[in-house]
Coordinates of C-alpha atoms in Angstrom, one line a residue:
M1360 CA -28.9 -15.1 -29.2
M1361 CA -31.5 -15.6 -26.2
I1362 CA -28.1 -16.0 -23.6
L1363 CA -26.3 -12.5 -25.4
Q1364 CA -29.5 -11.1 -25.3
C1365 CA -30.1 -11.5 -21.6
C1366 CA -26.6 -10.9 -20.6
K1367 CA -24.9 -8.0 -22.7
T1368 CA -24.6 -5.9 -20.6
Q1369 CA -22.6 -7.7 -18.6
I1370 CA -20.3 -9.1 -21.7
M1371 CA -19.6 -5.6 -22.3
A1372 CA -18.2 -4.1 -18.8
I1373 CA -16.2 -7.7 -18.5
L1374 CA -14.7 -6.9 -21.9
I1375 CA -13.9 -3.2 -21.1
L1376 CA -12.7 -4.3 -17.5
A1377 CA -10.8 -7.3 -19.5
Y1378 CA -9.0 -4.7 -22.0
V1379 CA -8.2 -2.3 -18.7
E1380 CA -6.8 -5.1 -16.9
L1381 CA -4.3 -6.8 -20.1
V1382 CA -3.1 -3.2 -20.4
Y1383 CA -2.2 -3.0 -16.6
I1384 CA -0.9 -6.1 -17.0
K1385 CA 1.3 -5.3 -20.1
E1386 CA 2.5 -2.4 -18.5
G1387 CA 3.4 -3.9 -15.1
N1388 CA 5.4 -6.3 -16.9
H1389 CA 7.3 -3.8 -18.8
L1390 CA 8.0 -2.0 -15.9
I1391 CA 8.6 -5.2 -13.4
K1392 CA 12.3 -4.0 -12.5
L1393 CA 10.6 -1.6 -10.6
T1394 CA 7.9 -2.9 -8.4
K1395 CA 9.6 -2.5 -5.5
V1396 CA 9.5 1.2 -6.4
F1397 CA 5.7 1.3 -7.2
N1398 CA 5.3 -0.6 -3.7
C1399 CA 1.9 -1.8 -5.7
N1400 CA -1.4 -2.0 -3.9
K1401 CA -2.3 -5.3 -2.6
F1402 CA -6.1 -4.0 -2.5
F1403 CA -6.1 -2.7 -5.9
D1404 CA -5.0 -5.9 -7.8
T1405 CA -7.7 -8.2 -5.3
S1406 CA -10.1 -5.5 -6.2
L1407 CA -9.5 -6.9 -9.5
T1408 CA -10.2 -10.4 -8.8
A1409 CA -13.1 -9.7 -6.6
A1410 CA -14.5 -7.6 -9.9
N1411 CA -13.6 -10.0 -12.0
L1412 CA -15.9 -12.8 -10.1
A1413 CA -18.8 -9.9 -9.4
L1414 CA -19.1 -9.2 -13.3
L1415 CA -18.9 -13.4 -13.9
F1416 CA -21.6 -14.3 -11.7
D1417 CA -23.9 -10.9 -12.6
G1418 CA -23.7 -12.2 -16.1
I1419 CA -24.2 -15.4 -15.9
T1420 CA -27.6 -15.4 -12.8
A1421 CA -28.7 -12.1 -16.3
C1422 CA -29.1 -15.4 -17.9
T1423 CA -29.8 -18.4 -15.3
V1424 CA -32.7 -15.9 -14.0
N1425 CA -34.4 -15.5 -17.6
L1426 CA -34.8 -19.3 -17.7
L1427 CA -36.4 -20.6 -14.6
D1428 CA -38.0 -23.2 -16.5
Q1429 CA -34.4 -25.0 -17.2
V1430 CA -32.4 -23.7 -14.5
P1431 CA -32.9 -25.4 -11.3
R1432 CA -33.9 -23.2 -8.2
W1433 CA -31.1 -24.6 -6.1
V1434 CA -28.5 -23.9 -8.8
N1435 CA -30.1 -19.8 -9.5
L1436 CA -29.9 -19.4 -5.6
L1437 CA -26.3 -20.5 -5.8
L1438 CA -25.1 -18.0 -8.5
H1439 CA -27.0 -15.4 -7.1
F1440 CA -25.2 -15.8 -3.7
G1441 CA -21.5 -15.5 -6.2
M1442 CA -22.8 -12.5 -7.2
F1443 CA -23.6 -10.8 -3.8
A1444 CA -20.7 -12.2 -2.4
S1445 CA -18.3 -11.2 -4.9
Y1446 CA -19.9 -7.3 -5.0
D1447 CA -20.4 -7.4 -1.1
V1448 CA -16.4 -8.2 -0.7
F1449 CA -15.5 -5.6 -4.1
V1450 CA -17.0 -2.7 -1.8
A1451 CA -15.2 -3.5 1.2
L1452 CA -11.9 -4.0 -0.4
L1453 CA -12.7 -0.4 -2.6
F1454 CA -13.1 0.8 1.0
W1455 CA -9.3 -0.5 2.5
Y1456 CA -7.9 0.6 -1.1
W1457 CA -8.9 4.1 0.3
V1458 CA -8.1 3.9 3.4
S1459 CA -4.5 2.6 2.2
V1460 CA -4.0 5.6 0.1
T1461 CA -4.7 8.4 2.3
V1462 CA -4.1 7.5 5.9
G1463 CA -2.9 4.1 5.5
I1464 CA -4.1 0.8 7.3
P1465 CA -4.3 1.0 10.9
K1466 CA -1.8 -0.3 13.0
K1467 CA -4.9 -1.2 15.2
K1468 CA -5.1 -4.4 13.7
W1469 CA -9.1 -4.7 15.2
Q1470 CA -10.0 -2.0 13.3
L1471 CA -9.6 -4.4 10.4
S1472 CA -10.9 -7.6 11.8
L1473 CA -14.0 -5.4 12.8
S1474 CA -14.5 -4.5 9.4
L1475 CA -14.5 -8.1 7.9
L1476 CA -16.0 -9.5 10.5
L1477 CA -19.0 -7.5 10.2
N1478 CA -18.7 -8.5 6.3
A1479 CA -18.5 -11.6 7.1
V1480 CA -21.6 -11.1 9.5
N1481 CA -23.1 -9.6 6.4
L1482 CA -22.3 -12.5 3.7
A1483 CA -23.5 -14.9 6.4
A1484 CA -27.2 -13.4 6.4
M1485 CA -27.3 -12.8 3.1
A1486 CA -26.8 -16.8 2.7
W1487 CA -29.3 -17.8 5.4
F1488 CA -32.3 -15.6 3.3
L1489 CA -31.3 -16.5 0.1
K1490 CA -33.9 -19.4 0.8
D1491 CA -36.8 -16.9 0.1
L1492 CA -34.8 -15.1 -2.6
D1493 CA -37.7 -14.2 -5.5
F1494 CA -37.3 -13.5 -9.1
I1495 CA -39.4 -11.3 -10.6
H1496 CA -40.7 -10.9 -13.9
G1497 CA -39.6 -7.9 -15.4
V1498 CA -40.9 -6.3 -18.7
T1499 CA -37.8 -6.5 -20.7
S1500 CA -36.1 -9.0 -18.3
N1501 CA -36.4 -11.4 -15.2
Y1502 CA -34.5 -9.9 -11.7
S1503 CA -34.1 -11.3 -8.1
M1504 CA -35.1 -9.4 -5.3
G1505 CA -35.4 -10.3 -1.2
M1506 CA -33.5 -10.1 1.8
S1507 CA -30.4 -11.3 0.9
V1508 CA -30.6 -8.5 -2.2
Y1509 CA -31.5 -5.6 0.3
L1510 CA -28.4 -6.7 2.4
C1511 CA -25.9 -6.4 -0.6
F1512 CA -27.1 -3.3 -1.5
L1513 CA -27.1 -2.2 1.5
G1514 CA -23.6 -3.5 2.1
V1515 CA -22.5 -1.6 -1.0
V1516 CA -23.9 1.6 0.0
V1517 CA -22.7 1.8 3.7
H1518 CA -19.1 1.3 2.2
C1519 CA -19.6 3.8 -0.6
F1520 CA -21.3 6.3 2.6
A1521 CA -18.0 5.2 4.2
T1522 CA -15.7 5.7 1.4
L1523 CA -16.9 9.0 0.8
L1524 CA -16.6 10.0 4.3
L1525 CA -13.0 8.6 4.2
I1526 CA -12.3 10.7 1.2
G1527 CA -14.3 14.2 2.6
L1528 CA -12.2 13.8 6.0
K1529 CA -8.3 13.5 4.3
Y1530 CA -9.6 15.6 1.2
R1531 CA -5.8 17.4 1.2
E1532 CA -4.3 13.6 1.5
I1533 CA -5.5 13.1 -1.8
P1534 CA -3.3 14.7 -5.0
K1535 CA -5.1 17.8 -5.9
K1536 CA -4.7 17.3 -9.7
K1537 CA -6.6 13.8 -9.1
R1538 CA -9.5 15.2 -7.0
M1539 CA -11.6 16.6 -9.2
D1540 CA -11.6 13.1 -11.6
L1541 CA -12.1 10.9 -9.0
F1542 CA -15.2 13.1 -7.4
T1543 CA -16.9 13.0 -11.3
T1544 CA -16.2 9.1 -10.8
L1545 CA -18.3 9.1 -7.6
F1546 CA -20.8 11.2 -9.2
F1547 CA -22.3 9.2 -12.2
I1548 CA -21.6 6.0 -10.0
V1549 CA -24.4 7.1 -7.6
I1550 CA -26.3 8.0 -11.1
I1551 CA -25.5 4.5 -12.0
M1552 CA -26.9 3.0 -8.6
T1553 CA -30.0 5.0 -8.2
I1554 CA -30.9 3.5 -11.8
Q1555 CA -30.2 0.1 -10.8
I1556 CA -32.3 1.0 -7.4
V1557 CA -35.1 2.3 -9.3
F1558 CA -35.4 0.3 -12.1
P1559 CA -33.8 -2.9 -10.6
E1560 CA -34.6 -5.0 -14.1
S1561 CA -31.7 -3.2 -15.6
L1562 CA -29.0 -4.8 -14.3
V1563 CA -26.6 -1.4 -15.0
S1564 CA -24.9 -2.2 -11.8
C1565 CA -21.9 -3.9 -13.5
F1566 CA -20.8 -0.4 -15.3
S1567 CA -20.6 1.0 -11.6
V1568 CA -17.9 -1.5 -11.0
V1569 CA -15.8 -0.9 -14.4
L1570 CA -15.9 3.0 -13.9
I1571 CA -14.1 2.6 -10.5
L1572 CA -12.1 0.5 -11.6
I1573 CA -10.7 2.4 -14.3
S1574 CA -10.7 5.8 -12.5
I1575 CA -8.6 4.3 -9.8
Y1576 CA -6.0 2.6 -12.7
L1577 CA -5.8 6.0 -14.4
N1578 CA -5.5 8.2 -11.2
M1579 CA -4.0 6.0 -9.4
E1580 CA -2.7 2.5 -10.5
N1581 CA -1.6 3.1 -13.8
P1582 CA 2.6 1.8 -13.9
A1583 CA 2.6 4.3 -16.8
I1584 CA 2.2 7.0 -14.6
H1585 CA 4.1 5.4 -12.3
S1586 CA 6.9 5.1 -14.0
L1587 CA 7.0 8.7 -15.2
E1588 CA 7.0 9.6 -11.7
H1589 CA 10.1 7.5 -10.6
Y1590 CA 12.3 8.6 -13.6
Q1591 CA 11.4 12.0 -12.9
N1592 CA 12.6 11.5 -9.2
E1593 CA 15.6 9.9 -10.6
M1594 CA 16.6 12.7 -12.6
I1595 CA 15.6 15.5 -9.9
M1596 CA 18.0 13.4 -7.7
G1597 CA 20.6 12.8 -10.3
F1598 CA 20.8 15.9 -11.1
A1599 CA 21.3 17.4 -7.3
T1600 CA 23.7 14.5 -7.0
L1601 CA 25.9 15.4 -9.8
V1602 CA 26.1 18.9 -8.3
E1603 CA 27.4 17.3 -5.0
N1604 CA 29.8 15.1 -6.6
K1605 CA 31.7 18.7 -7.3
D1606 CA 32.6 18.7 -3.6
D1607 CA 33.5 14.9 -3.0
S1608 CA 33.9 15.1 0.7
T1609 CA 30.1 15.4 1.4
G1610 CA 29.0 12.0 0.3
G1611 CA 25.5 11.4 0.3
H1612 CA 24.3 14.6 2.0
I1613 CA 21.4 15.5 -0.7
R1614 CA 19.8 12.3 0.6
R1615 CA 20.3 12.5 4.3
S1616 CA 19.1 15.8 4.1
S1617 CA 16.1 15.1 2.4
A1618 CA 15.3 12.1 4.6
Y1619 CA 15.7 14.5 7.7
A1620 CA 13.0 17.3 5.8
K1621 CA 10.4 14.2 4.6
L1622 CA 10.8 13.0 8.7
I1623 CA 10.4 16.7 9.5
A1624 CA 7.4 17.5 7.9
K1625 CA 5.9 14.2 8.8
K1626 CA 6.3 15.3 12.7
L1627 CA 4.8 18.7 11.8
K1628 CA 1.7 17.4 10.6
K1629 CA 0.6 16.6 14.2
N1630 CA 0.9 20.5 14.6
K1631 CA -2.9 21.6 14.2
K1632 CA -1.4 24.7 13.2
F1633 CA 0.6 23.2 10.1
R1634 CA -1.7 20.0 9.3
P1635 CA -3.9 22.4 6.7
I1636 CA -0.2 23.1 4.7
L1637 CA 1.4 19.5 4.9
T1638 CA -1.5 18.2 2.6
R1639 CA -0.3 14.6 0.9
D1640 CA 0.8 17.4 -2.3
Y1641 CA 3.0 19.8 -0.5
L1642 CA 4.8 16.5 1.0
N1643 CA 5.6 15.4 -2.3
H1644 CA 6.6 18.3 -3.8
L1645 CA 8.9 19.0 -0.4
E1646 CA 10.2 15.3 -1.1
Q1647 CA 11.1 16.1 -4.8
S1648 CA 12.7 19.9 -4.0
A1649 CA 14.7 19.0 -0.9
P1650 CA 17.2 17.1 -3.3
M1651 CA 17.8 20.6 -5.2
H1652 CA 18.4 22.2 -2.1
D1653 CA 22.1 23.4 -3.0
I1654 CA 22.1 23.6 -7.0
G1655 CA 23.0 26.4 -6.8
K1656 CA 27.1 25.8 -5.8
I1657 CA 26.9 24.3 -9.3
G1658 CA 28.4 28.1 -10.2
I1659 CA 30.7 27.6 -7.4
S1660 CA 34.3 27.2 -7.9
D1661 CA 36.1 24.1 -7.4
A1662 CA 38.5 26.0 -4.9
I1663 CA 35.9 27.2 -2.7
L1664 CA 33.9 23.8 -2.3
Q1665 CA 36.6 22.1 -1.9
K1666 CA 38.8 24.2 0.1
P1667 CA 40.2 21.6 3.4
G1668 CA 40.6 25.4 5.4
K1669 CA 38.6 27.8 6.4
L1670 CA 37.0 30.5 4.0
T1671 CA 38.3 34.0 3.9
A1672 CA 35.9 36.9 3.8
E1673 CA 35.8 37.0 0.0
E1674 CA 35.4 33.5 -0.6
Y1675 CA 32.5 33.1 2.1
E1676 CA 31.0 35.6 0.3
K1677 CA 31.1 33.6 -3.1
M1678 CA 29.8 30.6 -1.4
K1679 CA 26.6 32.6 -0.5
E1680 CA 26.5 33.1 -3.9
H1681 CA 24.6 29.7 -4.4
A1682 CA 21.6 30.1 -2.5
P1683 CA 20.0 32.6 -5.3
A1684 CA 22.1 31.5 -7.8
G1685 CA 20.0 27.9 -7.1
G1686 CA 16.8 29.8 -7.4
R1687 CA 17.5 31.1 -10.4
I1688 CA 18.1 27.8 -11.9
I1689 CA 15.0 26.4 -10.7
Q1690 CA 13.0 28.7 -12.4
E1691 CA 15.0 28.7 -15.7
T1692 CA 15.8 25.2 -16.0
F1693 CA 13.0 23.5 -14.8
G1694 CA 9.9 25.7 -14.5
H1695 CA 8.6 23.8 -17.6
L1696 CA 9.1 20.6 -16.7
F1697 CA 6.9 20.6 -13.7
D1698 CA 4.0 21.8 -12.8
Q1699 CA 4.1 25.5 -11.2
E1700 CA 3.8 24.2 -6.9
Y1701 CA 6.7 22.4 -7.4
E1702 CA 8.2 24.7 -9.1
T1703 CA 7.9 27.0 -6.5
M1704 CA 9.0 25.2 -3.9
A1705 CA 11.7 23.9 -5.2
F1706 CA 12.6 27.8 -5.7
Q1707 CA 12.1 28.4 -1.8
V1708 CA 14.3 25.5 -0.8
A1709 CA 16.8 26.7 -3.0
R1710 CA 16.8 30.1 -2.1
F1711 CA 15.6 30.8 1.4
H1712 CA 16.9 27.5 3.1
H1713 CA 19.5 29.4 4.7
E1714 CA 17.7 32.3 5.9
K1715 CA 17.4 32.3 10.0
W1716 CA 14.2 32.8 12.0
N1717 CA 16.1 36.2 13.5
G1718 CA 16.6 37.9 10.2
K1719 CA 19.8 37.3 10.2
G1720 CA 20.3 34.5 7.0
Y1721 CA 20.8 35.6 3.7
P1722 CA 20.3 36.2 1.2
D1723 CA 17.1 38.5 1.6
G1724 CA 17.4 38.6 5.0
L1725 CA 13.4 37.1 5.9
K1726 CA 12.2 36.6 9.7
G1727 CA 10.3 35.0 11.2
E1728 CA 7.1 33.0 8.7
E1729 CA 8.3 35.3 6.2
I1730 CA 10.4 32.5 5.4
P1731 CA 8.7 29.9 3.6
L1732 CA 7.8 26.9 5.9
C1733 CA 9.4 24.2 3.5
A1734 CA 12.7 26.6 3.6
R1735 CA 12.1 26.7 7.8
I1736 CA 12.4 22.5 7.1
M1737 CA 15.1 22.7 5.1
A1738 CA 17.3 25.0 7.4
V1739 CA 17.3 22.3 10.2
A1740 CA 17.7 19.4 7.7
D1741 CA 20.8 20.8 6.3
V1742 CA 22.7 22.3 9.3
F1743 CA 22.2 19.3 11.2
D1744 CA 23.6 16.6 8.6
A1745 CA 26.5 19.4 7.7
V1746 CA 27.4 19.8 11.2
S1747 CA 27.0 15.6 11.9
S1748 CA 28.9 14.4 8.6
K1749 CA 32.6 14.7 7.7
R1750 CA 33.8 17.6 5.7
C1751 CA 37.2 18.5 3.9
Y1752 CA 37.2 21.2 6.5
R1753 CA 36.4 19.7 9.9
D1754 CA 35.5 16.3 10.7
A1755 CA 31.8 15.1 11.6
M1756 CA 31.3 16.5 15.2
P1757 CA 29.9 13.8 18.1
L1758 CA 25.5 13.7 17.7
D1759 CA 25.3 14.9 20.9
A1760 CA 27.2 17.9 20.2
C1761 CA 24.7 18.2 16.6
Y1762 CA 21.5 18.7 18.6
D1763 CA 22.9 20.9 21.3
I1764 CA 23.6 23.2 18.0
I1765 CA 19.4 22.9 16.7
R1766 CA 18.4 23.1 20.6
K1767 CA 20.5 26.2 20.4
G1768 CA 19.3 27.5 17.4
R1769 CA 15.8 27.4 18.3
G1770 CA 14.3 30.7 18.5
E1771 CA 17.6 32.0 16.9
D1772 CA 17.9 30.6 13.8
F1773 CA 15.5 28.0 13.6
D1774 CA 11.9 27.9 13.6
P1775 CA 10.6 26.9 16.9
D1776 CA 7.8 24.7 15.9
V1777 CA 10.4 23.1 13.4
V1778 CA 13.2 22.0 16.0
D1779 CA 10.6 20.6 18.4
A1780 CA 9.4 18.3 15.8
F1781 CA 12.8 17.0 14.5
L1782 CA 13.5 17.0 18.0
S1783 CA 10.4 14.9 19.2
D1784 CA 12.1 11.9 17.0
T1785 CA 16.3 11.2 17.6
E1786 CA 15.4 7.6 17.3
Q1787 CA 14.6 8.1 13.7
V1788 CA 16.8 10.5 12.9
E1789 CA 19.9 8.3 14.4
R1790 CA 18.7 5.7 12.2
I1791 CA 18.9 7.9 9.1
Y1792 CA 22.0 8.5 10.0
Y1793 CA 23.9 5.3 10.7
Q1794 CA 21.1 3.9 7.4
M1795 CA 23.3 6.6 5.1
I1796 CA 26.5 8.1 6.3
D1797 CA 28.7 7.6 4.3
G1798 CA 32.3 6.5 6.3
A1799 CA 33.3 6.0 9.7
K1800 CA 31.8 8.4 11.9
Q1801 CA 34.1 11.1 13.4
R1802 CA 34.1 11.7 17.3
K1803 CA 36.3 15.2 16.9
D1804 CA 34.6 18.5 17.6
G1805 CA 33.9 21.2 14.3
H1806 CA 34.0 25.3 14.2
E1807 CA 32.5 26.4 11.2
I1808 CA 29.3 25.3 9.5
R1809 CA 29.9 25.2 5.3
A1810 CA 26.6 23.7 4.2

């Protein structure tokens, strides 16, 4: 009974974390075929292991520190070092987890190596001062104090501060719907750690570990949420492909044009002018909206879509109706299935991707920045794929000629900044092209662009 009394807080924390892990494993097993899609974050999985060790050592030391007359001092010291080290590793892994989900792991490995070196130095310092650890008799429980404890807390504070700084600097990289939950969690963690520092014998720091992992699991790593997002994306792509298949000569147009749009947005993000706009939410919505840009073609006659020759003026007017029709379909069909921001962007992409920078596009004759950014991005991606792919009414054009069309359209048909972003990495453009193009590449010139 005395043992249970000493470590009841840690036992409660372990049980809560065990439940979360069982659900995580269960959901992951159900979705084993989708692990490649989920691109599971190894830092989170490793953090779970470190958390289990931290809570285990925390629970054991909560008992042994109250059994000083029965447990040899050296055993107590080793167990406490295990707790300090596992907590230190845990917070370091959490920091790199947040790096990975916001800005990505740095390509310059020295940054990661420097962090690991600092961690190793702190662990070595804790081990060095371990012999001076004092065991204090508290009112409700004994507890440890000394330089090793201070270094452990220092490591926690430094990594927590670095994490807060990172989240603050990369605030827009965190999906909007998850921000409030995450900052609320951090607020309660600060409270828990303050209680632990002010009342060291309370031994409640274990709850901060559980709270952090539950928050990350619910907001970022829940396999069920990943599954829902995956099937949502598959539904969008499937619906768009169904429409595209009305014209069997276009092949993988939606996949290629979507890949070009994603590439443009990433390159455009390097431009300070667009950085505040191109948040993580914006990029995610663009990736989901791009496949829907030609959804309005579902209402266009197959005789027009599959006509091998040039369209008549009347047929071309009919073809132009797919843009406003696409906007209506998005509003009427998808308006209640997704969030408002996605619906708005999908509508803009579908309706305005044929507007031109000089105002001579359709359906509304918008010009310049009157055209939503997402539609300006889609316009370049759509036209490039249209001219570089074989269609029922003409052969594919050589890539150099396709680049020339985009280049000549700069400031006339297309946003100059978007064109510059697209042409800044033609190597990646061609990688997408050669990986995704269907059939043999044709080298003949074409004349009509029926995007």
